[in-house]
Coordinates of C-alpha atoms in Angstrom, one line a residue:
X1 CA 0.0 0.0 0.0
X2 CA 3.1 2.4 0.3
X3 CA 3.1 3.0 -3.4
X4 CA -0.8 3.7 -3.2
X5 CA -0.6 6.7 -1.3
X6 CA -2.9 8.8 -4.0
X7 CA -5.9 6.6 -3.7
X8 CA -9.2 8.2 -3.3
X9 CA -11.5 5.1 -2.6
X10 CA -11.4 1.6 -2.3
X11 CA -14.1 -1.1 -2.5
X12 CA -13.5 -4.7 -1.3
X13 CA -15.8 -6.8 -2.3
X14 CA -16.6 -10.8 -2.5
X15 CA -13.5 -12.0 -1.1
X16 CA -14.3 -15.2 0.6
X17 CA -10.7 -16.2 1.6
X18 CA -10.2 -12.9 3.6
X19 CA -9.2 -13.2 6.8
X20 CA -7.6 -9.6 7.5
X21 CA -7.5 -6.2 6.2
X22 CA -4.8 -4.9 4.9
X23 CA -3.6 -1.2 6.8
X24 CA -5.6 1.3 5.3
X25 CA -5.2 4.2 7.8
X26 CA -1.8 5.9 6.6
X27 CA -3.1 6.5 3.2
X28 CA -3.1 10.0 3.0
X29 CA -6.0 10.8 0.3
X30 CA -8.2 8.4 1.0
X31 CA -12.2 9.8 1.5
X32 CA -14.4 6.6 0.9
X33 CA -13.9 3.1 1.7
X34 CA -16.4 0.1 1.5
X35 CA -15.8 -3.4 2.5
X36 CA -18.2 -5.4 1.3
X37 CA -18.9 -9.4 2.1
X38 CA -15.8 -10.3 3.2
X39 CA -17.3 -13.6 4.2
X40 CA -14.2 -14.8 6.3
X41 CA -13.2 -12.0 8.0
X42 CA -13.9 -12.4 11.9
X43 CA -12.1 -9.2 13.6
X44 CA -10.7 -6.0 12.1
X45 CA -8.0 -5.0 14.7
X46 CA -4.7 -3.1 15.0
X47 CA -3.7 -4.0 11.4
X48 CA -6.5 -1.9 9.7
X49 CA -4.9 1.4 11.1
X50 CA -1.3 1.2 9.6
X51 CA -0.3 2.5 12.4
X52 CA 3.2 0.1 12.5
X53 CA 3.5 1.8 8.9
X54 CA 3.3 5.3 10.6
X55 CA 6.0 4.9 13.4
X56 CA 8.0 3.6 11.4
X57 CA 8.1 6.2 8.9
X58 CA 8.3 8.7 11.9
X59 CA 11.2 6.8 13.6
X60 CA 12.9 7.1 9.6
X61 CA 12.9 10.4 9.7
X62 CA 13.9 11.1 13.2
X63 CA 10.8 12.6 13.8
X64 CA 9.5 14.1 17.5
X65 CA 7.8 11.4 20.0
X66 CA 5.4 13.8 20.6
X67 CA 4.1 14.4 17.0
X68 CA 0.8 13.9 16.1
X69 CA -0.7 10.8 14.7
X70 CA -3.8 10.7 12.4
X71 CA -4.9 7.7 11.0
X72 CA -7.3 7.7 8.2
X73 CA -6.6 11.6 8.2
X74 CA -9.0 12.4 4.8
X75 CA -11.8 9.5 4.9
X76 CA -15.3 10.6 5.1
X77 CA -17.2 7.9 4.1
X78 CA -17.0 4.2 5.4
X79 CA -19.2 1.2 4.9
X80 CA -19.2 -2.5 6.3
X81 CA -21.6 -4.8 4.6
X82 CA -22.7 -8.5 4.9
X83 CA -19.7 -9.7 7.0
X84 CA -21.6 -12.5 8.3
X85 CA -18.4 -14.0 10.3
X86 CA -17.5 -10.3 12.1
X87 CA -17.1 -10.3 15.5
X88 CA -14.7 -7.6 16.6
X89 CA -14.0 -4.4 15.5
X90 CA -11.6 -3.0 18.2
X91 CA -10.3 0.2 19.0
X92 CA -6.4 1.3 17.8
X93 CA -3.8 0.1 20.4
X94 CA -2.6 2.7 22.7
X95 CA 1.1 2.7 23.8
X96 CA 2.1 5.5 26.6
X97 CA 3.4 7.5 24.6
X98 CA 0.0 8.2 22.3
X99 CA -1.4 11.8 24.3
X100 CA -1.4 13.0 20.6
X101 CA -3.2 10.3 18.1
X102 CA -6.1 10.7 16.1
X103 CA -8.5 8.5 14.2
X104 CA -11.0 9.1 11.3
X105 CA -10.6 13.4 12.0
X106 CA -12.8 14.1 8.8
X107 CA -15.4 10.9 8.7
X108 CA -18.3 11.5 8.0
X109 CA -20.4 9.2 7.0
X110 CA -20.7 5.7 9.1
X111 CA -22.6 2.5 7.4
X112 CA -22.8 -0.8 9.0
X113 CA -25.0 -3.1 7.6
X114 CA -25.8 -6.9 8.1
X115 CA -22.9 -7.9 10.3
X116 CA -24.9 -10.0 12.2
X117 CA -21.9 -11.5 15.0
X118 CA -20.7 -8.3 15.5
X119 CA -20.2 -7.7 19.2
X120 CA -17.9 -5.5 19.8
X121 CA -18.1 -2.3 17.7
X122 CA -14.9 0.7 17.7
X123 CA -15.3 3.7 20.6
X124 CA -16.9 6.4 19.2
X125 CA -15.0 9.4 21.3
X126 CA -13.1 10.2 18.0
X127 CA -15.6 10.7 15.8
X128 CA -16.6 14.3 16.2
X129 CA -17.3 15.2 12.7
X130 CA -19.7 12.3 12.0
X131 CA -23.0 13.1 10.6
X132 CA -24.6 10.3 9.3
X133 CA -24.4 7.2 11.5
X134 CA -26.3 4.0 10.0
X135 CA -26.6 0.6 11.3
X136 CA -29.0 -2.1 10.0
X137 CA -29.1 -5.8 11.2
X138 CA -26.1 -6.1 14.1
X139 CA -28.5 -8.6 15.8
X140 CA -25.1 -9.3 18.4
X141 CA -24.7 -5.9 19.2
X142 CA -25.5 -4.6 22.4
X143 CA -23.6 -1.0 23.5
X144 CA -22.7 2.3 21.3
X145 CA -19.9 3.7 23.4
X146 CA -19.5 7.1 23.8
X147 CA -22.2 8.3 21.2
X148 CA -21.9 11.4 23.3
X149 CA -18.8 12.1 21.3
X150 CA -21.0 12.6 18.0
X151 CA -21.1 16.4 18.4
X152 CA -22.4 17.0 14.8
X153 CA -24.6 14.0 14.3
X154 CA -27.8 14.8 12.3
X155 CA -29.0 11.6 11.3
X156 CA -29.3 8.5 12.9
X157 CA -30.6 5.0 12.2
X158 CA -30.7 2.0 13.9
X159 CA -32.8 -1.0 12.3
X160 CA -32.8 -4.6 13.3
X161 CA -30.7 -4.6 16.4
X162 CA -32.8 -5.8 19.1
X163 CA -30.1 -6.4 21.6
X164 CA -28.8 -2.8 21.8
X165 CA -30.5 -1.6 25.3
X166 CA -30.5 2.1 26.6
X167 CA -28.1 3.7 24.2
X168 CA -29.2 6.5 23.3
X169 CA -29.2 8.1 26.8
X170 CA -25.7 8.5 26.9
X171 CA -26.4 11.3 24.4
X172 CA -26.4 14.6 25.9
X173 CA -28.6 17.5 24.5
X174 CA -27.4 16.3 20.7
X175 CA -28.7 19.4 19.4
X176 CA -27.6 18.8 15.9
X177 CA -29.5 15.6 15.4
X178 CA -32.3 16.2 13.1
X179 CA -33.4 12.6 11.7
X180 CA -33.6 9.6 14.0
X181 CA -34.9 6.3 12.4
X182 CA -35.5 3.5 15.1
X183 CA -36.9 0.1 13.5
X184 CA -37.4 -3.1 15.3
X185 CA -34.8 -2.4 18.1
X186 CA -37.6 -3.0 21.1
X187 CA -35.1 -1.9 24.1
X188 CA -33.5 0.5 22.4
X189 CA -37.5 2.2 21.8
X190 CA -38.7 1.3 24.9
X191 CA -36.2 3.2 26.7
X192 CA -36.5 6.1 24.6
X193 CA -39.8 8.0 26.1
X194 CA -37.4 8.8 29.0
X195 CA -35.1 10.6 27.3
X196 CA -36.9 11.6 24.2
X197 CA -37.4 15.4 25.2
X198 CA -33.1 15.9 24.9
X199 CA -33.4 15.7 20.9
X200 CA -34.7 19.2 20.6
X201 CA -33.8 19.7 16.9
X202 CA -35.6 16.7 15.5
X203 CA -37.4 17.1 12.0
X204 CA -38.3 14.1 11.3
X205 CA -38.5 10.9 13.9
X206 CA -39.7 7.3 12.4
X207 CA -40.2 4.3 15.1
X208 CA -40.9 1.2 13.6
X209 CA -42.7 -1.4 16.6
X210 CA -45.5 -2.8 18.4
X211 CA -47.1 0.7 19.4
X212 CA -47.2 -0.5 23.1
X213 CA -43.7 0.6 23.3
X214 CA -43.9 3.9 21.0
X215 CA -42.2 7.2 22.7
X216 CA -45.3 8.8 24.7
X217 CA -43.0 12.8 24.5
X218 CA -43.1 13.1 21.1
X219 CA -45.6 16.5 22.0
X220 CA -42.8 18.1 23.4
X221 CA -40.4 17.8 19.5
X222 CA -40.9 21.4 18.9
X223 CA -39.4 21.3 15.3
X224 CA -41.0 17.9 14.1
X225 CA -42.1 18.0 10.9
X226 CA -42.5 14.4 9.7
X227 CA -43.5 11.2 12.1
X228 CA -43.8 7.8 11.0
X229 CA -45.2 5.0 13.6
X230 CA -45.9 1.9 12.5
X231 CA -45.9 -1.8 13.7

């Protein structure tokens, strides 16, 4: 991948045999990348950041300790779909020295779609210029951490994860969220009457489940301009 440092976008797709990704995050130019069934892929980990490529290419030109690491440094757009063996998708190792490291600065755009094993999904702290975050059919997947993080969030949609429980709590005041899409995640829309009244910016809210469970606050959406319910 060194002598592919002016790629744009990437697209994997259909490879059955693969069982790990190659390290994607030094490229400097990259803005959209989508994986796409990588059938025998079961974690994406460490080696997806390039950050061995990095430190050594710091260390070769005797550059500070203390300099600052971005990984992925131009992607906007990233999409998983139909990894049906994905389990994993961990967090960039820290060593003591990292005080000054940074991951997907400029993403935008999230996509995760049918990764039905997937468990354990990336922290979120980083992520503070994501707007659109989508995640469809992650029946394994059970906690968003740090959606808090998501400062400039303004749409999100969750479909077909019915083990995520009390997530979106953790989000405080997200006044730039406009759209939020909630479709057969039962805990995840039971829970959400109690906290419904923080998303003062919403335009448009759809919730898709048995209406025993539908938000009872959505009175108190000042800006709502379209609502979906439906069972």
């Amino acid at each position: 991948m060194l002598a592919l440092r002016n790629l744009v976008e990437i697209k994997l797709e259909d490879l059955d045999r693969c069982e790990q990704v190659s390290p994607f995050g030094h490229l400097p130019c990259l803005q959209i990348l989508e994986m796409t069934s990588l059938g025998n892929l079961k974690r994406i980990g460490n080696e997806f950041y390039g950050r061995e490529i990095l430190d050594s290419e710091r260390s070769s030109s005797c550059s500070s300790e203390g300099a600052l690491i971005t990984l992925f440094p131009a992607l906007r757009k990233l999409s998983l779909w139909g990894m049906l063996s994905l389990v994993e998708w961990s967090d960039v190792a820290m060593i003591s020295s990292d005080s000054s490291i940074k991951v997907f600065p400029n993403l935008r755009y999230l996509d995760l779609y049918f990764l039905p094993k997937l468990a354990i999904l990336l922290d979120m702290y980083s992520l503070t210029c994501l707007q659109r975050l989508e995640i469809e059919r992650c029946e394994s997947l059970s906690c968003l951490r740090n959606l808090n993080s998501l400062t400039s969030l303004e749409s999100l949609s969750i479909k077909d994860c019915p083990n995520l429980d009390a997530t979106l709590n953790f989000m405080d005041k997200p006044q730039s969220l406009n759209t939020l899409c909630l479709s057969r995640c039962d805990k995840l829309i039971y829970s959400l009457s109690s906290y419904l009244r923080n998303f003062t910016s919403l335009v448009r809210l759809e919730i898709e489940a048995d209406p025993g469970i539908w938000p009872k606050d959505v009175q108190h959406q000042p800006h709502l301009r379209t609502l979906t319910l439906s069972g």
